Short mmCIF file of C-alpha atoms in Angstrom, two decimals:
data_model
loop_
_atom_site.label_atom_id
_atom_site.label_comp_id
_atom_site.label_asym_id
_atom_site.label_seq_id
_atom_site.Cartn_x
_atom_site.Cartn_y
_atom_site.Cartn_z
CA MET C 93 0.01 -0.09 -0.15
CA ILE C 94 1.33 3.40 -0.49
CA ASP C 95 0.51 6.81 0.78
CA LYS C 96 -0.40 10.19 -0.99
CA THR C 97 2.89 10.63 -1.96
CA GLY C 98 3.21 7.47 -3.88
CA ILE C 99 0.15 8.13 -5.34
CA ALA C 100 1.49 11.19 -7.05
CA LYS C 101 4.91 9.61 -7.90
CA ARG C 102 3.11 7.29 -9.70
CA ILE C 103 0.94 9.68 -11.57
CA ALA C 104 3.88 11.64 -12.46
CA LYS C 105 5.09 8.86 -14.62
CA GLU C 106 2.31 9.51 -16.92
CA ILE C 107 3.08 12.96 -17.99
CA LYS C 108 4.51 12.96 -21.20
CA ASP C 109 7.42 15.68 -22.55
CA ASN C 110 6.26 18.73 -24.06
CA SER C 111 2.61 18.47 -22.68
CA TYR C 112 0.25 21.24 -20.97
CA VAL C 113 -0.85 19.74 -17.33
CA ASN C 114 -3.65 20.81 -15.24
CA LEU C 115 -3.37 19.65 -11.50
CA GLY C 116 -6.77 19.55 -9.47
CA ILE C 117 -6.94 20.23 -5.63
CA GLY C 118 -5.50 17.71 -3.05
CA ILE C 119 -3.37 14.80 -4.09
CA PRO C 120 -2.85 15.85 -7.50
CA THR C 121 -1.03 19.21 -6.30
CA LEU C 122 1.90 16.94 -4.86
CA VAL C 123 2.39 15.63 -8.58
CA ALA C 124 4.51 18.84 -9.48
CA ASN C 125 6.86 17.78 -7.12
CA TYR C 126 7.69 14.41 -9.15
CA ILE C 127 7.76 15.31 -12.76
CA PRO C 128 11.03 13.67 -14.23
CA LYS C 129 13.99 15.87 -14.45
CA GLY C 130 14.83 16.87 -17.73
CA MET C 131 11.20 16.69 -19.18
CA ASN C 132 9.32 19.76 -20.42
CA VAL C 133 6.04 20.20 -18.77
CA VAL C 134 4.12 23.24 -18.74
CA LEU C 135 1.69 23.18 -15.86
CA GLN C 136 -1.48 25.28 -15.78
CA SER C 137 -3.67 26.58 -13.13
CA GLU C 138 -7.24 27.71 -13.73
CA ASN C 139 -6.66 30.82 -11.41
CA GLY C 140 -4.23 32.33 -13.89
CA LEU C 141 -0.89 30.74 -14.05
CA LEU C 142 0.84 28.87 -16.78
CA GLY C 143 4.55 27.52 -16.23
CA MET C 144 3.74 26.61 -12.16
CA GLY C 145 6.92 24.96 -10.58
CA PRO C 146 6.96 22.60 -7.25
CA PHE C 147 5.81 23.72 -3.76
CA PRO C 148 8.30 26.24 -2.27
CA PHE C 149 10.80 25.40 0.56
CA ALA C 150 9.56 26.59 4.27
CA GLY C 151 10.49 30.41 4.45
CA GLU C 152 10.55 30.77 0.71
CA GLU C 153 6.84 31.15 -0.08
CA ASP C 154 5.31 34.23 -2.09
CA PRO C 155 1.98 34.87 -0.86
CA ASP C 156 1.14 36.27 -4.35
CA LEU C 157 1.61 32.85 -5.99
CA ILE C 158 -1.04 30.56 -5.70
CA ASN C 159 -2.69 27.53 -7.44
CA ALA C 160 -6.43 26.96 -7.52
CA GLY C 161 -6.47 25.18 -3.99
CA LYS C 162 -4.53 28.73 -2.67
CA GLN C 163 -1.45 26.88 -1.70
CA THR C 164 1.67 28.81 -2.37
CA VAL C 165 3.55 27.55 -5.34
CA THR C 166 6.59 28.90 -7.38
CA THR C 167 7.09 29.55 -11.00
CA LEU C 168 9.42 28.40 -13.74
CA PRO C 169 11.47 30.55 -16.17
CA GLY C 170 9.18 31.66 -19.05
CA SER C 171 5.96 31.48 -16.91
CA VAL C 172 3.07 33.74 -17.46
CA ILE C 173 0.47 35.13 -14.85
CA PHE C 174 -2.98 36.12 -16.10
CA ASP C 175 -6.74 36.27 -15.25
CA SER C 176 -9.07 33.64 -14.98
CA ALA C 177 -11.22 34.22 -17.99
CA MET C 178 -8.09 33.46 -20.24
CA SER C 179 -7.25 30.42 -18.47
CA PHE C 180 -10.51 29.00 -18.89
CA GLY C 181 -10.66 29.90 -22.25
CA MET C 182 -7.43 27.60 -22.98
CA ILE C 183 -9.29 24.94 -20.95
CA ARG C 184 -12.40 25.06 -22.78
CA SER C 185 -10.36 25.39 -26.39
CA GLN C 186 -8.79 21.83 -25.49
CA LYS C 187 -5.15 23.57 -24.95
CA VAL C 188 -4.80 21.52 -21.65
CA ASP C 189 -3.31 17.71 -22.52
CA LEU C 190 -3.84 16.00 -19.26
CA THR C 191 -6.11 16.91 -16.25
CA ILE C 192 -5.07 15.25 -13.08
CA LEU C 193 -8.20 15.19 -10.81
CA GLY C 194 -9.43 14.04 -7.06
CA ALA C 195 -12.54 12.29 -6.91
CA MET C 196 -15.53 11.09 -4.24
CA GLU C 197 -16.32 8.56 -6.73
CA VAL C 198 -15.59 6.94 -10.18
CA ALA C 199 -18.09 4.84 -11.99
CA GLU C 200 -16.68 1.67 -14.33
CA ASN C 201 -17.88 3.64 -17.05
CA GLY C 202 -15.60 6.55 -16.32
CA ASP C 203 -18.11 8.94 -14.88
CA ILE C 204 -16.71 11.16 -11.84
CA ALA C 205 -18.13 12.57 -8.92
CA ASN C 206 -15.77 15.44 -7.28
CA TRP C 207 -17.49 18.23 -6.03
CA LYS C 208 -20.62 18.41 -3.93
CA ILE C 209 -21.90 16.07 -1.13
CA PRO C 210 -25.46 16.50 -0.84
CA GLY C 211 -26.66 18.47 2.16
CA LYS C 212 -23.29 19.85 2.86
CA MET C 213 -22.24 23.38 1.77
CA VAL C 214 -19.67 24.05 -0.96
CA LYS C 215 -18.54 27.37 -2.12
CA GLY C 216 -18.74 26.35 -5.61
CA MET C 217 -17.40 23.84 -7.95
CA GLY C 218 -14.16 25.36 -9.50
CA GLY C 219 -13.09 24.73 -12.73
CA ALA C 220 -13.70 20.78 -12.76
CA MET C 221 -16.61 20.75 -15.18
CA ASP C 222 -14.63 22.70 -17.57
CA LEU C 223 -11.72 20.48 -17.30
CA VAL C 224 -13.27 17.00 -17.29
CA ALA C 225 -15.24 18.13 -20.68
CA SER C 226 -12.54 19.49 -22.65
CA ALA C 227 -9.19 17.73 -21.50
CA LYS C 228 -7.70 15.16 -23.85
CA ASN C 229 -6.77 12.86 -20.86
CA ILE C 230 -7.94 12.68 -17.31
CA ILE C 231 -6.25 10.77 -14.51
CA VAL C 232 -7.98 10.41 -11.23
CA ALA C 233 -5.87 10.46 -7.84
CA MET C 234 -7.90 9.13 -5.02
CA GLN C 235 -8.33 6.46 -2.09
CA HIS C 236 -9.56 3.44 -3.06
CA VAL C 237 -11.93 3.44 0.03
CA ASN C 238 -13.70 6.20 1.96
CA LYS C 239 -13.33 6.82 5.99
CA ALA C 240 -16.02 4.34 6.53
CA GLY C 241 -14.19 1.43 4.36
CA GLU C 242 -16.48 1.86 1.41
CA SER C 243 -15.52 1.50 -2.14
CA LYS C 244 -15.19 4.79 -4.23
CA LEU C 245 -14.78 2.89 -7.06
CA LEU C 246 -18.67 2.10 -8.07
CA HIS C 247 -20.75 0.45 -10.62
CA ARG C 248 -22.42 3.80 -10.75
CA CYS C 249 -21.95 7.00 -9.00
CA THR C 250 -24.28 8.04 -6.28
CA LEU C 251 -23.24 11.67 -6.06
CA PRO C 252 -23.70 14.49 -8.24
CA LEU C 253 -21.61 13.94 -11.34
CA THR C 254 -18.90 16.31 -12.42
CA GLY C 255 -18.40 14.49 -15.85
CA VAL C 256 -19.70 11.55 -17.80
CA ARG C 257 -17.49 9.00 -19.68
CA CYS C 258 -14.39 10.71 -19.12
CA VAL C 259 -11.97 9.28 -16.68
CA LYS C 260 -9.17 7.35 -18.34
CA LYS C 261 -7.25 5.93 -15.51
CA ILE C 262 -7.15 5.80 -11.83
CA VAL C 263 -4.27 5.68 -9.51
CA THR C 264 -5.30 4.80 -5.72
CA GLU C 265 -3.12 3.76 -2.65
CA LEU C 266 -3.85 -0.03 -3.82
CA ALA C 267 -3.69 0.17 -7.26
CA VAL C 268 -3.38 1.43 -10.72
CA LEU C 269 -6.84 0.88 -13.18
CA ASP C 270 -7.79 2.11 -16.26
CA ILE C 271 -11.53 2.23 -17.58
CA LEU C 272 -12.45 0.02 -20.88
CA PRO C 273 -14.52 1.20 -23.15
CA GLU C 274 -17.22 -1.08 -22.73
CA GLY C 275 -17.07 -0.16 -19.03
CA GLY C 276 -15.13 -2.02 -16.15
CA PHE C 277 -12.24 -1.13 -14.22
CA ARG C 278 -9.02 -3.18 -15.69
CA LEU C 279 -6.08 -3.47 -12.87
CA LEU C 280 -2.89 -2.62 -14.52
CA GLU C 281 -0.93 -2.83 -11.28
CA ARG C 282 -0.99 -3.07 -7.78
CA ALA C 283 0.85 -1.61 -5.05
CA PRO C 284 3.73 -2.86 -2.87
CA GLY C 285 2.17 -5.48 -0.38
CA VAL C 286 -1.14 -5.39 -1.80
CA THR C 287 -2.66 -8.64 -3.35
CA VAL C 288 -5.46 -8.97 -6.09
CA GLU C 289 -7.67 -10.22 -4.00
CA MET C 290 -7.72 -6.88 -1.56
CA ILE C 291 -7.87 -4.78 -4.35
CA ARG C 292 -11.21 -7.11 -5.57
CA ALA C 293 -12.26 -6.91 -2.04
CA ALA C 294 -12.25 -3.17 -2.35
CA THR C 295 -13.59 -2.58 -5.64
CA ALA C 296 -17.46 -2.20 -5.90
CA GLY C 297 -17.70 -2.07 -9.58
CA ARG C 298 -16.64 -4.37 -11.78
CA LEU C 299 -13.10 -5.30 -11.80
CA ILE C 300 -11.58 -6.83 -14.75
CA VAL C 301 -8.07 -9.00 -13.88
CA GLU C 302 -6.05 -10.29 -17.08
CA GLY C 303 -3.14 -12.61 -16.09
CA ASP C 304 -0.20 -11.78 -13.78
CA ILE C 305 -0.44 -8.27 -12.12
CA PRO C 306 2.83 -6.61 -12.02
CA GLU C 307 3.65 -4.48 -8.80
CA MET C 308 3.68 -0.54 -8.93
CA GLN C 309 6.94 0.77 -9.93
CA LEU C 310 7.89 4.43 -8.07
CA ASP C 311 11.48 4.89 -8.52
#
């Protein structure tokens, strides 16, 4: 089993050279710290920043440089700051190659719910709907089960949807899975110390296991 840092490290391996990537709030923000050296990746934040760097070291924070989750960040040479209208113009015109988001639930057909729990106050949904409707590739970083131990990988989402049939891949503390075009979570990798049986027990949706499943590589 891996922690949030492990999830971020594994997702960083999915990023391709010369790509534009948007990182959602929560675990996805950690991915900025693990992009392979020498790779040209431009991170985009919907509050108006292109060319975002890793988190700053303690004592080097600039309160005027924040990501969409209001965390202090750094900028890389050539970075650009602009208004959110231009930022969403980039997103809606499909200039973002990869979006990495957190989720409360993901369905076996690729539906995602990540913005609202009925009865709980939320400030708004942010840019999630625009991102899932426009990105060319969507990877979800999430915990496999909730605090009650219930699966978050479901046959059908129970919470209000953010997007429909849009998720391509999921990385959790237990596994790496992709979603088949006909539906179903296909198991690609298992976390260190985790068995296929453990993943099956934690997955409420249809799990497809084909052959021997390799252990996740983080280094």
